[in-house]
Every structure is written in structure tokens, then in C-alpha cells.
Short mmCIF file of C-alpha atoms (C1' of nucleotides) in Angstrom, two decimals:
data_model
loop_
_atom_site.label_atom_id
_atom_site.label_comp_id
_atom_site.label_asym_id
_atom_site.label_seq_id
_atom_site.Cartn_x
_atom_site.Cartn_y
_atom_site.Cartn_z
CA MET A 1 108.00 68.89 97.61
CA THR A 2 111.37 67.50 96.65
CA PRO A 3 113.95 70.18 95.87
CA LYS A 4 114.33 70.63 92.15
CA THR A 5 117.62 72.47 92.10
CA GLN A 6 120.89 72.23 94.01
CA ALA A 7 120.36 75.66 95.52
CA ASP A 8 116.94 74.54 96.78
CA ARG A 9 118.44 71.48 98.38
CA ALA A 10 121.18 73.46 100.10
CA HIS A 11 118.63 76.01 101.26
CA LEU A 12 116.45 73.34 102.85
CA GLN A 13 119.32 71.50 104.47
CA LEU A 14 120.88 74.63 105.91
CA ARG A 15 117.52 75.89 107.12
CA GLU A 16 116.91 72.66 109.00
CA LYS A 17 120.39 72.69 110.49
CA ILE A 18 119.93 76.24 111.70
CA LEU A 19 116.45 75.71 113.09
CA SER A 20 117.56 72.59 114.89
CA GLY A 21 120.62 74.29 116.33
CA GLU A 22 123.12 71.98 114.65
CA LEU A 23 124.55 75.18 113.26
CA ALA A 24 124.74 77.26 116.41
CA PRO A 25 123.71 80.92 116.60
CA GLY A 26 126.52 83.29 115.75
CA MET A 27 128.61 80.55 114.20
CA LYS A 28 130.79 81.45 111.27
CA LEU A 29 129.73 79.82 108.02
CA ARG A 30 132.84 79.14 106.01
CA VAL A 31 132.07 78.52 102.39
CA GLU A 32 134.74 75.86 101.93
CA HIS A 33 133.54 73.97 104.96
CA LEU A 34 129.91 74.02 103.86
CA ARG A 35 130.93 73.01 100.35
CA ASP A 36 132.39 69.81 101.71
CA MET A 37 129.54 69.28 104.15
CA LEU A 38 126.80 69.55 101.55
CA GLU A 39 128.83 68.39 98.57
CA ILE A 40 127.93 71.32 96.42
CA GLY A 41 129.50 74.10 94.37
CA ALA A 42 130.09 77.63 95.53
CA SER A 43 127.42 79.32 93.41
CA PRO A 44 124.30 77.44 94.55
CA LEU A 45 125.64 77.51 98.10
CA ARG A 46 125.91 81.28 98.07
CA GLU A 47 122.45 81.45 96.57
CA ALA A 48 121.06 79.38 99.42
CA LEU A 49 122.85 81.54 101.97
CA SER A 50 121.45 84.65 100.32
CA ARG A 51 117.93 83.36 100.69
CA LEU A 52 118.50 82.48 104.31
CA THR A 53 119.82 85.97 104.84
CA SER A 54 116.58 87.41 103.51
CA GLU A 55 114.72 85.12 105.86
CA GLY A 56 116.74 86.33 108.81
CA LEU A 57 118.32 83.00 109.66
CA VAL A 58 121.72 84.07 108.39
CA VAL A 59 123.46 87.42 108.48
CA LEU A 60 125.87 88.72 105.86
CA GLU A 61 128.41 91.30 106.94
CA GLY A 62 129.97 93.43 104.22
CA GLN A 63 132.81 91.45 102.79
CA ARG A 64 133.35 89.30 105.83
CA GLY A 65 131.18 86.37 104.92
CA PHE A 66 128.11 84.73 106.35
CA ARG A 67 127.28 83.60 109.85
CA VAL A 68 124.28 82.07 111.55
CA ALA A 69 121.99 84.81 112.82
CA PRO A 70 122.68 85.43 116.51
CA ILE A 71 119.93 85.13 119.05
CA SER A 72 119.06 87.33 121.97
CA LEU A 73 116.44 87.73 124.62
CA ASP A 74 115.37 91.01 123.04
CA GLU A 75 114.86 89.39 119.68
CA LEU A 76 112.89 86.54 121.18
CA LYS A 77 110.52 89.08 122.71
CA ASP A 78 110.38 91.02 119.47
CA VAL A 79 109.67 87.96 117.36
CA SER A 80 106.94 86.89 119.76
CA ARG A 81 105.25 90.25 119.72
CA ILE A 82 105.18 90.31 115.93
CA ARG A 83 104.08 86.72 115.75
CA LYS A 84 101.13 87.53 117.96
CA LEU A 85 100.23 90.37 115.66
CA LEU A 86 100.37 88.25 112.51
CA GLU A 87 98.97 85.04 113.91
CA GLY A 88 96.14 86.95 115.54
CA GLU A 89 95.17 88.64 112.32
CA ALA A 90 95.49 85.40 110.38
CA VAL A 91 93.18 83.60 112.79
CA ARG A 92 90.72 86.46 112.56
CA ILE A 93 90.54 86.29 108.78
CA ALA A 94 90.62 82.52 108.63
CA ILE A 95 87.57 82.14 110.88
CA GLN A 96 85.64 84.52 108.66
CA ASN A 97 86.55 82.62 105.50
CA GLY A 98 86.87 79.01 106.54
CA ASP A 99 84.47 76.38 105.27
CA GLU A 100 83.71 72.89 106.41
CA ALA A 101 86.67 71.29 104.67
CA TRP A 102 88.86 73.74 106.55
CA GLU A 103 87.35 72.68 109.86
CA ALA A 104 87.89 69.04 108.98
CA ALA A 105 91.54 69.64 108.11
CA ILE A 106 92.08 71.36 111.46
CA VAL A 107 90.49 68.52 113.39
CA SER A 108 92.64 66.07 111.48
CA ALA A 109 95.83 68.02 112.17
CA PHE A 110 94.90 68.31 115.82
CA TYR A 111 94.39 64.58 116.05
CA ARG A 112 97.79 63.88 114.57
CA LEU A 113 99.39 66.42 116.88
CA GLU A 114 97.82 64.81 119.93
CA LYS A 115 99.06 61.43 118.82
CA ALA A 116 102.56 62.74 118.46
CA GLU A 117 102.36 64.37 121.87
CA THR A 118 101.25 61.16 123.50
CA ARG A 119 103.92 59.18 121.73
CA MET A 120 106.53 61.69 122.78
CA ALA A 121 105.40 61.61 126.39
CA GLU A 122 106.07 57.89 126.26
CA GLY A 123 109.48 58.52 124.82
CA GLU A 124 108.73 56.87 121.52
CA ALA A 125 109.15 59.86 119.27
CA ASP A 126 111.47 62.84 118.98
CA PHE A 127 110.87 66.54 118.92
CA THR A 128 111.32 66.83 115.20
CA GLU A 129 108.07 65.06 114.50
CA TRP A 130 106.24 67.05 117.13
CA GLU A 131 107.55 70.30 115.66
CA LYS A 132 106.38 69.22 112.25
CA ARG A 133 102.87 68.42 113.43
CA ASN A 134 102.67 71.47 115.62
CA ARG A 135 103.40 73.56 112.57
CA GLU A 136 100.85 71.65 110.53
CA PHE A 137 98.18 72.29 113.15
CA HIS A 138 98.79 76.02 113.23
CA ASP A 139 99.13 76.12 109.46
CA ALA A 140 95.81 74.37 109.08
CA ILE A 141 94.06 77.03 111.12
CA VAL A 142 95.41 79.99 109.20
CA SER A 143 95.23 78.25 105.84
CA ALA A 144 91.83 79.77 105.25
CA ALA A 145 93.18 83.29 105.56
CA ASN A 146 93.31 83.98 101.84
CA SER A 147 96.08 86.52 102.20
CA PRO A 148 99.31 85.40 100.54
CA TRP A 149 101.31 88.16 102.12
CA LEU A 150 100.05 87.49 105.60
CA GLN A 151 100.85 83.82 105.11
CA ARG A 152 104.29 84.65 103.87
CA LEU A 153 105.21 86.99 106.70
CA ARG A 154 103.66 84.72 109.28
CA SER A 155 105.70 81.81 107.97
CA LEU A 156 108.87 83.87 108.24
CA VAL A 157 108.22 84.79 111.84
CA TYR A 158 107.08 81.30 112.69
CA ASP A 159 110.48 79.99 111.59
CA GLN A 160 112.23 82.42 113.88
CA HIS A 161 110.03 81.43 116.75
CA GLU A 162 110.55 77.75 116.07
CA ARG A 163 114.27 78.24 116.22
CA TYR A 164 114.13 79.69 119.70
CA ARG A 165 111.85 76.88 120.76
CA ARG A 166 114.07 74.16 119.39
CA LEU A 167 117.22 75.66 120.84
CA SER A 168 115.93 74.72 124.25
CA LYS A 169 115.20 71.04 124.26
CA ARG A 170 113.84 71.09 127.77
CA GLN A 171 110.77 73.04 126.74
CA MET A 172 108.61 69.99 127.01
CA GLY A 173 108.21 70.03 130.74
CA ARG A 174 105.12 72.01 129.99
CA LEU A 175 103.69 69.51 127.55
CA ARG A 176 100.39 69.07 129.32
CA ASP A 177 99.71 72.78 129.26
CA VAL A 178 100.55 73.01 125.60
CA GLN A 179 98.08 70.27 124.88
CA ARG A 180 95.36 72.10 126.77
CA GLU A 181 96.20 75.34 124.99
CA HIS A 182 95.91 73.70 121.64
CA ARG A 183 92.51 72.35 122.57
CA GLU A 184 91.39 75.79 123.65
CA ILE A 185 92.40 77.19 120.30
CA LEU A 186 90.69 74.34 118.50
CA ASP A 187 87.44 74.79 120.39
CA ALA A 188 87.33 78.54 119.87
CA VAL A 189 88.08 78.19 116.18
CA LEU A 190 85.45 75.54 115.59
CA ALA A 191 82.95 77.63 117.56
CA ARG A 192 83.82 80.47 115.20
CA ASP A 193 84.46 82.67 118.18
CA VAL A 194 86.94 85.11 116.68
CA GLU A 195 87.97 86.98 119.79
CA ALA A 196 88.33 83.86 121.90
CA ALA A 197 90.43 82.21 119.21
CA VAL A 198 92.70 85.20 118.80
CA GLU A 199 93.11 85.48 122.54
CA ALA A 200 93.83 81.80 122.94
CA SER A 201 96.42 81.97 120.16
CA CYS A 202 98.16 84.98 121.66
CA ARG A 203 98.09 83.42 125.10
CA HIS A 204 99.59 80.29 123.59
CA ILE A 205 102.45 82.29 122.16
CA ASP A 206 102.90 84.28 125.35
CA ASN A 207 103.13 81.12 127.41
CA THR A 208 105.76 79.67 125.14
CA VAL A 209 107.76 82.85 125.40
CA THR A 210 107.61 83.25 129.15
CA GLY A 211 108.65 79.63 129.44
CA LEU A 212 111.63 80.23 127.21
CA VAL A 213 112.55 83.50 128.85
CA LYS A 214 112.55 81.84 132.24
CA LEU A 215 114.66 79.01 130.89
CA TYR A 216 117.17 81.35 129.35
CA ALA A 217 117.28 83.61 132.36
CA ASP A 218 118.08 80.58 134.53
CA ARG A 219 121.18 79.52 132.70
CA GLU A 220 122.22 82.80 131.17
CA GLY A 221 122.93 81.20 127.82
CA VAL A 222 122.00 78.50 125.36
CA ASP A 223 123.51 75.11 124.93
CA SER A 224 124.82 75.12 121.41
CA GLY A 225 123.76 72.07 119.43
CA ALA A 226 126.48 70.09 117.75
CA GLY A 227 128.32 73.19 116.58
CA ALA A 228 131.70 72.01 115.40
CA ASP A 229 133.82 75.12 115.17
CA GLY A 230 133.08 78.81 115.50
CA GLU A 231 132.13 80.56 118.67
CA THR A 232 128.68 80.19 120.16
CA ALA A 233 126.85 83.38 120.95
CA SER A 234 125.46 83.76 124.42
CA LEU A 235 121.80 84.56 124.42
CA VAL A 236 121.95 87.48 126.78
CA LYS A 237 125.00 89.28 125.56
CA ALA A 238 124.44 88.65 121.84
CA MET B 1 125.12 103.54 101.97
CA THR B 2 127.23 102.78 98.93
CA PRO B 3 127.06 99.13 97.88
CA LYS B 4 130.16 97.28 99.01
CA THR B 5 129.89 94.25 96.80
CA GLN B 6 128.87 93.55 93.21
CA ALA B 7 125.88 91.55 94.34
CA ASP B 8 124.76 94.49 96.48
CA ARG B 9 125.02 96.83 93.54
CA ALA B 10 123.05 94.55 91.25
CA HIS B 11 120.45 94.08 93.93
CA LEU B 12 119.96 97.81 94.35
CA GLN B 13 119.88 98.53 90.64
CA LEU B 14 117.42 95.76 89.88
CA ARG B 15 115.24 96.73 92.81
CA GLU B 16 115.02 100.29 91.56
CA LYS B 17 114.27 99.14 88.01
CA ILE B 18 111.48 96.91 89.23
CA LEU B 19 109.95 99.45 91.59
CA SER B 20 110.03 102.10 88.88
CA GLY B 21 108.48 99.78 86.33
CA GLU B 22 111.42 99.90 83.94
CA LEU B 23 111.36 96.15 84.31
CA ALA B 24 107.69 95.46 83.77
CA PRO B 25 105.64 93.04 85.88
CA GLY B 26 105.72 89.50 84.57
CA MET B 27 108.68 90.21 82.33
CA LYS B 28 111.17 87.43 81.79
CA LEU B 29 114.58 88.14 83.26
CA ARG B 30 117.17 86.55 81.02
CA VAL B 31 120.47 86.14 82.77
CA GLU B 32 122.56 86.88 79.69
CA HIS B 33 120.61 90.02 79.00
CA LEU B 34 120.95 91.32 82.55
CA ARG B 35 124.63 90.43 82.57
CA ASP B 36 125.21 92.82 79.69
CA MET B 37 122.87 95.43 81.11
CA LEU B 38 124.55 95.59 84.52
CA GLU B 39 128.02 94.53 83.38
CA ILE B 40 128.37 91.82 85.94
CA GLY B 41 129.11 88.12 86.28
CA ALA B 42 126.53 85.39 86.59
CA SER B 43 127.13 84.53 90.24
CA PRO B 44 126.53 87.90 91.88
CA LEU B 45 123.63 88.47 89.51
CA ARG B 46 121.94 85.28 90.61
CA GLU B 47 122.61 86.24 94.20
CA ALA B 48 120.87 89.55 93.67
CA LEU B 49 117.94 87.85 91.98
CA SER B 50 117.70 85.42 94.87
CA ARG B 51 117.39 88.24 97.35
CA LEU B 52 114.76 89.95 95.25
CA THR B 53 112.88 86.67 95.15
CA SER B 54 112.84 86.56 98.93
CA GLU B 55 111.56 90.12 98.92
CA GLY B 56 108.75 89.21 96.57
CA LEU B 57 109.83 91.46 93.72
CA VAL B 58 110.99 88.55 91.58
CA VAL B 59 109.63 85.05 91.22
CA LEU B 60 111.68 81.96 90.51
CA GLU B 61 109.97 79.04 88.82
CA GLY B 62 111.61 75.64 89.19
CA GLN B 63 114.26 75.41 86.54
CA ARG B 64 112.69 77.94 84.25
CA GLY B 65 114.47 81.04 85.39
CA PHE B 66 113.49 84.33 86.96
CA ARG B 67 110.84 86.85 86.07
CA VAL B 68 109.58 90.08 87.55
CA ALA B 69 106.82 89.39 90.06
CA PRO B 70 103.44 89.85 88.40
CA ILE B 71 100.93 92.28 89.78
CA SER B 72 97.22 91.91 90.29
CA LEU B 73 94.31 93.75 91.77
CA ASP B 74 93.98 91.05 94.40
CA GLU B 75 97.57 91.41 95.46
CA LEU B 76 97.27 95.18 95.64
CA LYS B 77 94.38 94.78 98.06
CA ASP B 78 96.26 92.14 100.00
CA VAL B 79 99.42 94.21 100.28
CA SER B 80 97.41 97.20 101.41
CA ARG B 81 95.59 95.26 104.09
CA ILE B 82 98.83 93.93 105.51
CA ARG B 83 100.50 97.29 105.24
CA LYS B 84 97.73 98.80 107.33
CA LEU B 85 98.25 96.10 109.93
CA LEU B 86 102.00 96.64 110.15
CA GLU B 87 102.07 100.40 109.74
CA GLY B 88 99.30 100.75 112.30
CA GLU B 89 101.15 98.69 114.86
CA ALA B 90 104.40 100.51 114.13
CA VAL B 91 102.77 103.90 114.66
CA ARG B 92 101.23 102.66 117.88
CA ILE B 93 104.56 101.56 119.29
CA ALA B 94 106.48 104.53 117.96
CA ILE B 95 104.24 107.03 119.68
CA GLN B 96 104.72 105.24 122.96
CA ASN B 97 108.49 105.23 122.63
CA GLY B 98 109.35 108.38 120.70
CA ASP B 99 111.30 111.18 122.32
CA GLU B 100 111.83 114.79 121.35
CA ALA B 101 114.57 114.06 118.82
CA TRP B 102 112.14 111.70 117.14
CA GLU B 103 109.53 114.43 116.89
CA ALA B 104 112.08 116.82 115.46
CA ALA B 105 113.13 114.33 112.80
CA ILE B 106 109.52 113.85 111.76
CA VAL B 107 108.92 117.58 111.47
CA SER B 108 112.06 117.87 109.41
CA ALA B 109 111.07 115.05 107.09
CA PHE B 110 107.61 116.51 106.72
CA TYR B 111 109.08 119.87 105.77
CA ARG B 112 111.24 118.32 103.07
CA LEU B 113 108.31 116.31 101.79
CA GLU B 114 106.16 119.41 101.50
CA LYS B 115 108.93 121.20 99.64
CA ALA B 116 109.17 118.36 97.19
CA GLU B 117 105.43 118.32 96.72
CA THR B 118 105.33 122.03 95.98
CA ARG B 119 108.22 121.72 93.60
CA MET B 120 106.56 118.84 91.84
CA ALA B 121 103.28 120.68 91.54
CA GLU B 122 105.24 123.36 89.69
CA GLY B 123 106.74 120.73 87.44
CA GLU B 124 110.27 121.26 88.67
CA ALA B 125 110.88 117.84 90.14
CA ASP B 126 110.11 114.23 89.30
CA PHE B 127 108.32 111.51 91.16
CA THR B 128 111.49 109.77 92.15
CA GLU B 129 112.41 112.49 94.60
CA TRP B 130 108.90 112.66 95.96
CA GLU B 131 108.84 108.92 96.49
CA LYS B 132 112.12 109.13 98.34
CA ARG B 133 110.91 111.84 100.69
CA ASN B 134 107.55 110.24 101.16
CA ARG B 135 109.32 107.13 102.33
CA GLU B 136 111.59 109.16 104.58
CA PHE B 137 108.59 110.81 106.21
CA HIS B 138 106.86 107.54 106.96
CA ASP B 139 110.14 105.98 108.03
CA ALA B 140 110.78 108.83 110.43
CA ILE B 141 107.46 108.21 112.16
CA VAL B 142 107.95 104.50 112.71
CA SER B 143 111.67 104.83 113.44
CA ALA B 144 110.91 104.98 117.15
CA ALA B 145 109.20 101.60 117.09
CA ASN B 146 112.11 99.66 118.51
CA SER B 147 111.06 96.44 116.87
CA PRO B 148 113.55 95.25 114.29
CA TRP B 149 111.19 92.63 112.97
CA LEU B 150 108.29 94.98 112.59
CA GLN B 151 110.58 97.41 110.78
CA ARG B 152 111.82 94.70 108.52
CA LEU B 153 108.43 93.35 107.54
CA ARG B 154 107.00 96.80 107.19
CA SER B 155 109.81 97.76 104.86
CA LEU B 156 109.12 94.70 102.73
CA VAL B 157 105.47 95.52 102.35
CA TYR B 158 106.18 99.19 101.82
CA ASP B 159 108.28 98.26 98.80
CA GLN B 160 105.44 96.27 97.32
CA HIS B 161 103.06 99.11 97.88
CA GLU B 162 105.46 101.61 96.38
CA ARG B 163 105.69 99.51 93.27
CA TYR B 164 101.98 99.63 92.68
CA ARG B 165 102.01 103.35 93.28
CA ARG B 166 104.82 104.04 90.88
CA LEU B 167 103.37 101.85 88.18
CA SER B 168 100.63 104.42 87.76
CA LYS B 169 102.25 107.74 87.07
CA ARG B 170 98.95 109.57 87.05
CA GLN B 171 98.47 109.07 90.75
CA MET B 172 99.31 112.66 91.50
CA GLY B 173 95.97 114.13 90.55
CA ARG B 174 95.21 113.70 94.21
CA LEU B 175 98.30 115.51 95.41
CA ARG B 176 96.41 118.06 97.50
CA ASP B 177 94.62 115.35 99.40
CA VAL B 178 97.80 113.50 100.03
CA GLN B 179 99.34 116.62 101.48
CA ARG B 180 96.40 117.08 103.81
CA GLU B 181 96.54 113.43 104.85
CA HIS B 182 100.20 113.73 105.70
CA ARG B 183 99.46 116.75 107.83
CA GLU B 184 96.73 114.88 109.66
CA ILE B 185 99.15 112.08 110.45
CA LEU B 186 101.78 114.55 111.56
CA ASP B 187 99.40 116.38 113.88
CA ALA B 188 98.06 113.23 115.45
CA VAL B 189 101.56 111.86 115.99
CA LEU B 190 102.89 115.04 117.54
CA ALA B 191 99.82 115.22 119.77
CA ARG B 192 100.67 111.66 120.83
CA ASP B 193 97.14 110.64 120.01
CA VAL B 194 97.70 106.97 119.24
CA GLU B 195 94.28 106.06 117.92
CA ALA B 196 93.98 109.16 115.75
CA ALA B 197 97.43 108.56 114.31
CA VAL B 198 96.74 104.92 113.52
CA GLU B 199 93.42 105.81 111.96
CA ALA B 200 94.93 108.59 109.89
CA SER B 201 97.67 106.26 108.68
CA CYS B 202 95.23 103.55 107.72
CA ARG B 203 92.96 106.06 106.01
CA HIS B 204 95.99 107.33 104.14
CA ILE B 205 96.75 103.86 102.85
CA ASP B 206 93.12 103.18 102.05
CA ASN B 207 92.86 106.34 100.02
CA THR B 208 95.92 105.48 98.01
CA VAL B 209 94.52 102.05 97.32
CA THR B 210 91.05 103.11 96.28
CA GLY B 211 92.67 105.66 93.99
CA LEU B 212 94.80 103.00 92.39
CA VAL B 213 91.98 100.48 92.18
CA LYS B 214 89.81 103.02 90.40
CA LEU B 215 92.64 103.84 88.05
CA TYR B 216 93.30 100.21 87.25
CA ALA B 217 89.63 99.37 86.91
CA ASP B 218 89.28 102.20 84.38
CA ARG B 219 91.83 100.97 81.95
CA GLU B 220 91.82 97.27 82.77
CA GLY B 221 95.59 97.08 82.76
CA VAL B 222 98.80 98.89 83.51
CA ASP B 223 100.99 100.83 81.15
CA SER B 224 104.27 99.02 81.30
CA GLY B 225 107.18 101.36 81.87
CA ALA B 226 110.02 101.15 79.38
CA GLY B 227 109.89 97.36 79.28
CA ALA B 228 112.02 96.37 76.31
CA ASP B 229 111.17 92.77 75.59
CA GLY B 230 109.08 90.18 77.37
CA GLU B 231 105.36 90.22 77.75
CA THR B 232 103.65 92.64 80.08
CA ALA B 233 101.20 91.17 82.51
CA SER B 234 97.78 92.67 82.64
CA LEU B 235 96.80 93.73 86.10
CA VAL B 236 93.42 92.10 86.18
CA LYS B 237 94.13 88.79 84.58
CA ALA B 238 97.55 88.25 86.10
"C1'" DG C 1 95.43 70.36 59.03
"C1'" DT C 2 96.70 68.64 63.19
"C1'" DT C 3 99.05 65.64 66.26
"C1'" DG C 4 103.21 63.32 67.80
"C1'" DC C 5 107.98 62.71 68.07
"C1'" DA C 6 112.88 63.80 67.42
"C1'" DA C 7 116.61 66.84 66.86
"C1'" DA C 8 118.46 71.53 67.45
"C1'" DA C 9 118.68 75.72 69.86
"C1'" DA C 10 118.49 78.49 73.80
"C1'" DA C 11 118.62 79.37 78.47
"C1'" DT C 12 119.41 77.89 83.10
"C1'" DA C 13 122.00 75.98 86.78
"C1'" DT C 14 126.40 74.50 88.17
"C1'" DC C 15 131.33 73.84 88.52
"C1'" DG C 16 136.45 74.93 88.98
"C1'" DA C 17 139.61 78.45 89.11
"C1'" DT C 18 141.07 83.31 89.77
"C1'" DA C 19 141.18 87.86 91.78
"C1'" DA C 20 140.25 90.78 95.62
"C1'" DA C 21 139.75 91.61 100.30
"C1'" DA C 22 140.27 90.73 105.31
"C1'" DA C 23 142.58 88.50 109.12
"C1'" DT C 24 146.70 86.87 110.88
"C1'" DT C 25 151.39 86.61 111.65
"C1'" DA C 26 155.99 88.17 111.96
"C1'" DC C 27 158.98 91.80 112.16
"C1'" DT C 28 160.82 96.25 113.23
"C1'" DT C 29 160.96 100.38 115.90
"C1'" DC C 30 160.36 103.21 119.82
"C1'" DG D 1 157.65 95.18 126.23
"C1'" DA D 2 154.17 97.43 123.42
"C1'" DA D 3 152.65 99.43 119.26
"C1'" DG D 4 152.63 100.07 114.67
"C1'" DT D 5 153.59 98.29 110.06
"C1'" DA D 6 154.63 95.09 106.31
"C1'" DA D 7 154.26 90.48 104.44
"C1'" DT D 8 151.81 86.09 104.59
"C1'" DT D 9 147.89 83.34 104.85
"C1'" DT D 10 143.19 82.56 104.83
"C1'" DT D 11 138.64 83.50 103.15
"C1'" DT D 12 135.49 85.74 100.43
"C1'" DA D 13 133.59 87.40 96.09
"C1'" DT D 14 133.76 87.03 91.23
"C1'" DC D 15 134.62 85.37 86.63
"C1'" DG D 16 134.55 82.22 82.47
"C1'" DA D 17 133.29 77.93 80.87
"C1'" DT D 18 130.58 73.52 81.04
"C1'" DA D 19 126.75 70.39 81.66
"C1'" DT D 20 121.58 69.94 82.20
"C1'" DT D 21 117.30 71.15 81.38
"C1'" DT D 22 113.68 73.39 78.91
"C1'" DT D 23 111.87 75.34 74.82
"C1'" DT D 24 111.63 75.74 70.08
"C1'" DT D 25 111.92 74.10 65.47
"C1'" DG D 26 111.48 70.78 61.87
"C1'" DC D 27 109.76 66.65 60.04
"C1'" DA D 28 106.79 62.87 59.41
"C1'" DA D 29 102.56 60.22 59.99
"C1'" DC D 30 97.75 59.99 60.48
#
DNA sequence: GTTGCAAAAAATATCGATAAAAATTACTTC
DNA sequence: GAAGTAATTTTTATCGATATTTTTTGCAAC
């Protein structure tokens, strides 16, 4: 899983910095600056930025360089709607195809996620680990959907969604609910109840979104992470 | 619509060559060779290849260079299934949102498509034009689905599907049926009958697929376009 | 005849520098 | 004083060349 090429490394590092908000939405990405930051040449850096552009985390305007993809309330709603569509379908297929090993992997991922949640509630762990395990749990469920393209698109949209989630650190007031939602999904999946599982998944996404929307509506903007220079885009006007 | 940068140009040219089959599936893409072919430097070329990789038209293996994405019967089925999912949802939303100008644009695109079909049946035009207008017709329908992400993903999958279609030039034996199918979609859309339109769209895709599957099953492989060097991947074993 | 290793060849990935374009600044003119 | 224009500066996009890595070729040993 270790990056084999310089471009891979830059891609991973930039992706993490964007998802975490260290590179704030709308921020200008100056090549020279990033070169120093990542200690890398111009060619692999541009290659990494190109990939991120295809993934929708970076935008490239004509001959005016790269910048971090802006965020907006509209896009959050859009991303969520599409994520429901893809995740729902993935769950549907996965339940039809999954075997016992698949069930076991889900249970295992759920266990690790719960642990992380507990640890976080006690202030022992950070969000990064929770995000990682949350992704692993959801990945485990849809892993049985033997549809490479669905996986691929779902992963793309999941990244977008994760970004919005991570941009608001205060999300975790609702931790208890999230835990319950995850259990609902788990139960429905293990019971092989397709419709219940799809519904629970969509509800899970909806809840996250309404939480975020409320949060954003309250403060009319996002706190930019550790963005050094470059303007920070407001969520509502972006 | 004219490419502003060298990387853009290379991206467009390569994309067209891959979709048309001039660069055959599985074929090795030697940088030096492409440099001469497109008269371009290494950096923008790699940038273009990176984008195509993100779009799934090119694959990049570790440190062993690029090659044209292989094709397979399984992937054709996968792409079609996902395309039905996305196209169906897009039609659903578009019908809800579309206004009169939208309807007019669809009728116009349909008219041009029919013209092209007639002209092609008389041997006056080539597939390239038909493909273009076919895409424009389907684009016109979903253009009212104000969901950037759905549009984006749909476009990605459409490209994949188009590639499989164009790799088999003999597809057009079923031209009459295709024409009728397009009319069915048109009628259902204009009548604002969501379910009928979605069903017609999915049936349309299904028909294309079964046609292609039959074709591929018959000859157990694909005729590679004008692929110069590099091995051609067989469809079934790839 | 095949297997293993070493050297050569080829191709990829990367760097440093240059050319082209956009943004900024300063200046002139009304 | 504002607006338009020309020159400067900054930044991007591109090129040519180099260093790694992979693949091929050749040779020797079993």
C-alpha cells in the first residue's frame, strides 16, 4: 500500500490534506509552494494534481492554475443524493452476493469501529482514526458487490462526502446516534434484509447531511483548517 | 470548446483514439512513441495519460508504464448495469425539472439524430457523426437533471459504454430498432411519464448490450482497430 | 536443454530550466 | 480623480536531458 512512485506519494499526501481541510476549499495551489512543501519536482506534482482534478478534489481553470475544489451547500446536497443512490445499490448487490467470510469481515470492522468510537468519546483518540474505521466498515459491507465500476464511483463520492464531514469537526455531538445507525445497518445486512439495509444506509447518509446542513446554516461558513495563504471560500456563497 | 493547453489537446486526441479503437484495448502506450505521434513533450503527455487513467480509459501499472484499458465481457456487463442506474436516475430527475426549452432542445437533437441515421443508412455518413449525435440526444434529455455529480459520473460511464459500442462496427444491423427505441424514449419523456421513460432508457441500454454480447460471443474476440504495435487483448480472456 | 545470474538495452519517472501566459503595477491621458 | 494602456512581475505550462527501474539479452553452469 506504500506509494511506489513520487506522483503517487504526492497524490496521497495532497488528497489527505484536502480531505482534512489543511488545504482549505477554494485555496490557490501554487506549484512552487507545493514543490517546497512536498519536496518534489514539477512533473510528478502536476500529475498528482491532474488526478485529483479528475477526482473532483481539485479544479483546474484554463491557464490559471489549480485550486482546491470549492464547497457549497448545493454540492453537499448533490453529493449526498448521489451517494445514497450508489451506496444503496451497492448494499443491494452485496447482500445478494455476500458469503460467510463477508459477514465475518463486516462484524470485525464494526467491532473495531465501536472501539474507536468509545475511545474517542473518552478523548483518547482523534477523528482521523475514526474516519478510517468508519470507511472500513462501510467498505466491508459493499465489498461483496462484485461491480468494479460501482465500487469506483462509490469511492469517489465517498471521498467528497468525507471531506464535508471532516470540514466540520463538531460533527461528533451526534456520536451516539451514529453508533445506533451503524448497528441498524449491521443488523439489517446480517439478516439479509435488502430493503431494510438500503433504507438504513440512506437514512444514515441523510442524517449526516441534515446535521451538516444545520451546522453550516448556523454559522454561514466553514472554519478553514490550517490554510496558510489563499482565500477561503465561504460555504454558502461559493 | 477548443483545447486551451497542450495537455488538453493530448487528452482529447488520445481519448478519441481510444474510444474509436485506433488504440486497441490492452495496447502498450510507449511515451516516446506517443510523443512523436502527437508532437508533444513528455510532461503534458503524462498529464493527459493521468487524466485518462482516472477516467478508466487507461491503466497505469506501478512503474511499468501506461496501457490502454483492457476490455472484457464482464466489464461490459458491469458498465451497462451502472449506466442503467445512473441514466435512469438522471432521466427521473430531468423529467421533474425540465422546462419547455428543455423539451425543445430534445426534439431538436432527436431530429438531427434521425437525419444522421437516415444518411448513414444510405451510406453517406460515418459512425463518428452518428455517435456524436446519439450522445447529444441522450445528453439533451438528462441536461435538466441539475445534479453536477450525476452528470459527471454518467458521462464517465457513457464513455466506457461508447467504447464498447464503437469497437464493434457491425452494430448497426439493428439500426431500425435503435431508431424506434429512441422514439419511445422521446415520447415518454415529452409525455412526462417518468416510469415509462426510465424503463425505455434501460431497455435501450439492455438491447445494446445483448446485441454486443451476442456479437462478442460469436467471434470470441474483438477486431482491433488500426492498432499498430502492441498486443490486442481478447475480449473474453482479458 | 533448461535454469540461474549478470550485463546491456530500453523505457519510465523525474528533475532543472525555459518559454508562454496571466496578473499586477506604474504610468499616461482625459 | 478615474480609466485605459504599457511595462513589469509573477505564475503557469512546457521542453530537453538525466537518473532509476524494468525488461531483455547473453553467457555460463548444471
